[in-house]
XYZ file of C-alpha atoms in Angstrom:
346
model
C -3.333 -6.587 104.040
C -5.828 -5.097 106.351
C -9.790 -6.910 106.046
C -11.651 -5.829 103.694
C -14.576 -6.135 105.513
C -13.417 -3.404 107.891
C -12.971 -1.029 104.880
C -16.281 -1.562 103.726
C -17.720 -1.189 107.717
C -16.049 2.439 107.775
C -17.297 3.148 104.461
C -20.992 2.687 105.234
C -21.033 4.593 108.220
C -20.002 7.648 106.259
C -16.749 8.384 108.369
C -14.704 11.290 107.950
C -10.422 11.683 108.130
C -10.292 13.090 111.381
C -8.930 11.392 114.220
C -11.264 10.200 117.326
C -9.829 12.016 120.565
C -7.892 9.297 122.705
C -9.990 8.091 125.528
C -9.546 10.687 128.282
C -9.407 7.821 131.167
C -7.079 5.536 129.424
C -4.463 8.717 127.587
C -1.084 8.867 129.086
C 1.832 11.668 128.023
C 3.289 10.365 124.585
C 7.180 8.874 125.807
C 10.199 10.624 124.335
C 11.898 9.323 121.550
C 15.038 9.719 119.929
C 14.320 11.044 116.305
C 15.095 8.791 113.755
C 15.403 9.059 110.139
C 14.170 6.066 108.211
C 16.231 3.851 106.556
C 19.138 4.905 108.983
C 19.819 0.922 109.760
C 19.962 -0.990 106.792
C 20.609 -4.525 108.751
C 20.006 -6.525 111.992
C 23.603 -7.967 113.641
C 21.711 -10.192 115.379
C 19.937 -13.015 113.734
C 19.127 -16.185 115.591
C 16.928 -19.403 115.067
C 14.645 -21.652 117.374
C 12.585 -24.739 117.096
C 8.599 -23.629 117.845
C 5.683 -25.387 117.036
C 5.696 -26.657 113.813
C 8.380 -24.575 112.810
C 12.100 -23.741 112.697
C 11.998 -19.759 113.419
C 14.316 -17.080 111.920
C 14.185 -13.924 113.885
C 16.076 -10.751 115.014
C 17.176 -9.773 118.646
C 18.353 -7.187 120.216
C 18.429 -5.549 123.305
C 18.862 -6.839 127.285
C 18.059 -10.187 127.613
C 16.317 -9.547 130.891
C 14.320 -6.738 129.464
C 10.448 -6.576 129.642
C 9.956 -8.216 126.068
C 8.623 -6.620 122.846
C 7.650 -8.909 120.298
C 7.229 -7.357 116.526
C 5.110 -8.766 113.474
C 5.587 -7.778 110.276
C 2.939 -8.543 107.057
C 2.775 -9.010 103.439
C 4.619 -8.318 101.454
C 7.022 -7.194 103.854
C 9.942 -8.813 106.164
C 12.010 -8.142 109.492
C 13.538 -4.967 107.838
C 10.020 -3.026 108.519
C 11.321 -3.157 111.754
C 14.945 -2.222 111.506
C 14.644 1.244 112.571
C 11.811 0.440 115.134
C 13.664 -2.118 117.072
C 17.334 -0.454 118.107
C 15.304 2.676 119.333
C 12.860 0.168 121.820
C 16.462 -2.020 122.776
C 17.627 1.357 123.575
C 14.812 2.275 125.861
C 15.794 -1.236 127.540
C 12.941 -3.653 125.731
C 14.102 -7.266 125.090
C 13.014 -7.063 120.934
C 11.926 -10.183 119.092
C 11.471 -9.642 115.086
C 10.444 -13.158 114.018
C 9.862 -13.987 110.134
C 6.729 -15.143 109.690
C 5.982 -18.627 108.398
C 6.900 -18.638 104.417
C 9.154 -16.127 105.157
C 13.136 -15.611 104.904
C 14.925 -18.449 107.303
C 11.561 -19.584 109.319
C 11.329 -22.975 107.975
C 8.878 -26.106 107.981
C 10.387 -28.757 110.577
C 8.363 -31.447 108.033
C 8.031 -31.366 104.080
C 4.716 -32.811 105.141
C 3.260 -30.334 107.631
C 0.474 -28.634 105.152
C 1.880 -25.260 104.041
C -0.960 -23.285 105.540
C -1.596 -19.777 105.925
C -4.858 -19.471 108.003
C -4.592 -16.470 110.493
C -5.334 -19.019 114.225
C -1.902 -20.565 112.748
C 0.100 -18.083 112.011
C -1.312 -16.617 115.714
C 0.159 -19.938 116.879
C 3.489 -20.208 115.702
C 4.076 -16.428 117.687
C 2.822 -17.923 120.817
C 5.074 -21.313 120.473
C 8.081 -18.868 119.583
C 7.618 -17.021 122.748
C 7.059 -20.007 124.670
C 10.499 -21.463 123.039
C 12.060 -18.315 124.133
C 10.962 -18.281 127.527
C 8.779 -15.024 127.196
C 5.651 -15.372 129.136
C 4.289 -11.708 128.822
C 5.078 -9.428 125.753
C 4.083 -6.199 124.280
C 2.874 -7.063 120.421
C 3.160 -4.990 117.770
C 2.505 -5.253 114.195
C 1.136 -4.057 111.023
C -1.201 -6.263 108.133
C -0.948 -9.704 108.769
C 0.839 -8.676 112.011
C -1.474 -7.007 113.280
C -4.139 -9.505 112.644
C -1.680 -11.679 114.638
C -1.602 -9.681 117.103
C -4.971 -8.983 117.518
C -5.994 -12.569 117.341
C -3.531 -13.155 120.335
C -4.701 -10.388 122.864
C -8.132 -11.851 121.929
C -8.005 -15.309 122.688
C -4.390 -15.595 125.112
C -4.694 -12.101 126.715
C -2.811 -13.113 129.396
C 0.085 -13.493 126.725
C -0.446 -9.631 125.773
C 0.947 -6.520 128.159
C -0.089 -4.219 125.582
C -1.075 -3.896 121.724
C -0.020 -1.427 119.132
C -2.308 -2.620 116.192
C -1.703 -0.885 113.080
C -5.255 -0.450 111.643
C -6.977 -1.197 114.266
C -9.037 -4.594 114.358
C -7.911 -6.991 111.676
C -9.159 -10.491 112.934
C -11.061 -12.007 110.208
C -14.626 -13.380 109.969
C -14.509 -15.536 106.797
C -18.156 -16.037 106.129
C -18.561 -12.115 105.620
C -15.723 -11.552 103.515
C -17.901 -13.772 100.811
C -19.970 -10.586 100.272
C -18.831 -8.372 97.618
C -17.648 -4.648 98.395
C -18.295 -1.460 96.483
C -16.126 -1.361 93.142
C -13.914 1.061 94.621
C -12.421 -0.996 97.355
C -12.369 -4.008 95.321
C -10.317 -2.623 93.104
C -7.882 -2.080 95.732
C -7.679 -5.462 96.444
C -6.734 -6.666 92.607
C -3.849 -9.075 93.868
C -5.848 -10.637 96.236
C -8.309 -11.889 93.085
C -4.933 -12.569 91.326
C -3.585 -14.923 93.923
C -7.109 -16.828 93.355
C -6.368 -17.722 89.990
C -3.700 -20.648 88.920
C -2.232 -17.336 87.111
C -1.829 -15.585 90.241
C -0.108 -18.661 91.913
C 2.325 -19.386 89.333
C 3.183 -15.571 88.814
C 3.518 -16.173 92.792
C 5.973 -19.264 92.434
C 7.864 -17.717 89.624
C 11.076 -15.336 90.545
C 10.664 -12.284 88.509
C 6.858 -12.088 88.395
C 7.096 -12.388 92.525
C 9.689 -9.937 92.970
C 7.617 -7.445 90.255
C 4.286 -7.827 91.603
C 5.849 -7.312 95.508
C 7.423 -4.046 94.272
C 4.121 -2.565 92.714
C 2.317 -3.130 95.458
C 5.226 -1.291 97.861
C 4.809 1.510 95.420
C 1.057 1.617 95.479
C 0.686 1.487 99.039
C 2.967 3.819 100.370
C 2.760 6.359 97.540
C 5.093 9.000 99.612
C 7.912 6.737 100.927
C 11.008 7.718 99.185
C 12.548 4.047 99.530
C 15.491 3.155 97.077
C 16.572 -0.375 95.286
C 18.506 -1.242 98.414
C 16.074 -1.299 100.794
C 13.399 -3.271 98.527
C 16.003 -5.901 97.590
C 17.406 -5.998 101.365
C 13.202 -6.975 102.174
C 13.077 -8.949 98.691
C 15.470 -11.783 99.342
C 12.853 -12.836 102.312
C 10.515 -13.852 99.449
C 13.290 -16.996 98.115
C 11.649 -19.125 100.922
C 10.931 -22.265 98.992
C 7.613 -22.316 101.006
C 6.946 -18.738 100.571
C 4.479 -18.738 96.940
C 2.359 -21.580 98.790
C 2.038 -19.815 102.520
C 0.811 -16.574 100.381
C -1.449 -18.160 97.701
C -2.916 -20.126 100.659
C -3.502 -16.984 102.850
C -5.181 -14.488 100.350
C -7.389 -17.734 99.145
C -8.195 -18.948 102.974
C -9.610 -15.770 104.077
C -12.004 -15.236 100.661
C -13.086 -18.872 101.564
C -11.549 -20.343 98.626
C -9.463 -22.663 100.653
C -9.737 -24.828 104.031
C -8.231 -24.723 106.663
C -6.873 -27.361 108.941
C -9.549 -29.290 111.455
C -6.715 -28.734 114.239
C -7.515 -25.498 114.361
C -11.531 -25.170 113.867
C -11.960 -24.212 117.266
C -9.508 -20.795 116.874
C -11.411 -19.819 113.961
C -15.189 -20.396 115.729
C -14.151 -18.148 118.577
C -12.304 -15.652 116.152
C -15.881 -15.392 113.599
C -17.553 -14.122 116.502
C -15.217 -11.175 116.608
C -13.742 -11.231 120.318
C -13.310 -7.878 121.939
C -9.769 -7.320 123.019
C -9.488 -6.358 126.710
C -5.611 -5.495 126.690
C -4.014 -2.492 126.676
C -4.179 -1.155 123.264
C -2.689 1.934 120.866
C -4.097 1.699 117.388
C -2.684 3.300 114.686
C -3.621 4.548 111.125
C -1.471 5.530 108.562
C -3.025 9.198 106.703
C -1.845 7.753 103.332
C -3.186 3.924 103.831
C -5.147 3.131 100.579
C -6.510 0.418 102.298
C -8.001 2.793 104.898
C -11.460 3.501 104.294
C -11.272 6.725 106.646
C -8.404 7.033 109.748
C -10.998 7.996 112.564
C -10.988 4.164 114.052
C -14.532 4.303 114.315
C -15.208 1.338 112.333
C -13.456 -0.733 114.895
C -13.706 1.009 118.279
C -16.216 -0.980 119.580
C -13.687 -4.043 119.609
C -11.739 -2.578 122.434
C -12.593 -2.454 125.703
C -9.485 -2.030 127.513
C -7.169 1.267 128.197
C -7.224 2.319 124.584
C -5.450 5.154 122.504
C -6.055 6.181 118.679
C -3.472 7.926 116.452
C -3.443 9.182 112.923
C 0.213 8.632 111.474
C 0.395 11.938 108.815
C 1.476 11.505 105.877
C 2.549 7.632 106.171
C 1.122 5.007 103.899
C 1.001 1.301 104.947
C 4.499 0.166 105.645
C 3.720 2.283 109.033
C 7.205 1.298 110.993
C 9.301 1.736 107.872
C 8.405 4.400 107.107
C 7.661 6.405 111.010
C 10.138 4.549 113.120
C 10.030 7.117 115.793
C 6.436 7.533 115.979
C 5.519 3.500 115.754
C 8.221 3.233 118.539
C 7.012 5.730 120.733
C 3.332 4.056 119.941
C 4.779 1.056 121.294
C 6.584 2.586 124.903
C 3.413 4.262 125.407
C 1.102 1.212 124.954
C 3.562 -0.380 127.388
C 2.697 2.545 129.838
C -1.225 2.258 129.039
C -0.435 -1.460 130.931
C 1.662 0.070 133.684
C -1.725 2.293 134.317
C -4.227 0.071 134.608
């Protein structure tokens, strides 16, 4: 989910609900998209695998091969289908779409039962550049939403060259471990409850156990998007990516890693140096913030303006809670030609 030590940030300077103004140098005309209704796919027809990194990758494709590429992450505890509206409308528009499972995740697989099942966010940043790399992509639009759009943000800050434009769902997720140590007002701790679950052995073997997983996954759907009208179907359809045997470990380790209840890897010390200094992010960027978000402390993106110094747009997404390309296909994929047209400006 998004940091909590951007909530707190917006929350002590005060902010308000109302959106900033996109930057008058950098604002192009929103692109026309087809209207969508969501849930109007239920399934991707396309579903491939590849050997990246460390890993053996499950993920979604669709559109033109040859197509300028669009790569989508999705976060926790969430799958591919956030995406399943998004992606045919951006095939449509001619985008080559990549919708990977993340590590832990439905068929993305460990190549070694030895390879340490972490969840630290430079990795998981990692195994999205290796998977374009195995696929031949050199440049890509990323999009994403919780931990994708910490991955995504941790890419355009340290491989911008990788990036042709951002659409970062809440805005600037990377994390700085040392500061999430500090506690944060009652309020917005409480928001976090599972997070202080998954540091407890009861939280890991609720975690590793079917029905408490599936359970605690659904509550939080319902929590966080408290208008989406989603039915049994479309949980379940999301659910089944949470039977990776690996998938109880990769989350446990996550939520612990970034409260700094668990190391890291050494292998990746020098990521997470450059990433607690909080790199600005030079690319092309459209941040987005869901209205209904409880995780939002306010939707005005002042709290994390000041981390983008590139062409840069800011939207409020009415009346959406946090499963933002769920539940607005049309407007995340018209975030995402637009971003793509920020680039073409520049």
């Amino acid at each position: 989910m998004i940091s909590r030590r951007t909530f707190t940030t917006a929350v002590g300077l005060g902010l308000g609900a109302t959106a900033l103004p996109a930057d008058a140098s950098a604002a192009a005309p929103a692109t026309t998209v087809p209207g969508i209704a969501p849930g109007a796919h239920t399934a991707f027809a396309d579903l491939k695998r590849v050997r990246a990194g460390v890993l053996d990758i499950g993920y979604a494709e669709l559109g033109p091969k040859h197509g300028p590429a669009v790569v989508l992450l999705h976060g926790w505890p969430y799958d591919i289908h956030s995406f399943v509206d998004v992606a045919p409308l951006l095939a449509d528009a001619g985008h080559r779409v990549i919708v990977p499972y993340l590590r832990g995740h439905g068929t993305t697989a460990f190549l070694s039962p030895t390879t340490p099942r972490n969840a630290q966010q430079s990795a998981i940043a990692l195994d999205v550049v290796a998977l374009m790399d195995a696929l031949g992509i050199r440049q890509a639009v990323l999009a994403g939403f919780d931990w994708g759009s910490r991955t995504a943000d941790i890419i355009a800050a340290l491989w911008p060259e990788r990036v042709r434009a951002l659409v970062s769902v809440s805005g600037y997720l990377i994390t700085d471990v040392a500061s999430q140590r500090d506690p944060l007002p009652p309020k917005a701790e409480h928001t976090w409850w599972y997070q202080y679950y998954f540091a407890t052995d009861r939280g890991r073997v609720a975690m590793e156990t079917r029905q408490n997983r599936h359970d605690l996954c659904r509550l939080v759907w319902d929590e966080v998007s408290p208008t989406w009208d989603f039915d049994d179907a479309t949980f379940e359809r999301t659910a089944a990516a949470f039977e990776n045997p690996d998938y109880a470990a990769i989350v446990i380790h996550n939520y612990r890693w970034r409260l700094g209840l668990a190391d890291g890897e050494r292998r990746y010390d020098p990521y997470e140096q450059r990433l607690a200094a909080r790199p600005a992010i030079a690319v092309p960027t459209i941040a987005l913030d869901p209205a209904l978000d409880p995780f939002l402390a306010s939707t005005d993106g002042s709290g994390y303006r000041r981390f983008f110094t590139g062409p840069y747009e800011h939207r409020v997404l009415a009346g959406v809670g946090h499963n933002a390309p769920q539940e607005a296909p049309t407007a995340f994929a018209r975030a995402v030609l637009d971003a793509e047209r920020l680039a073409v400006r520049q």
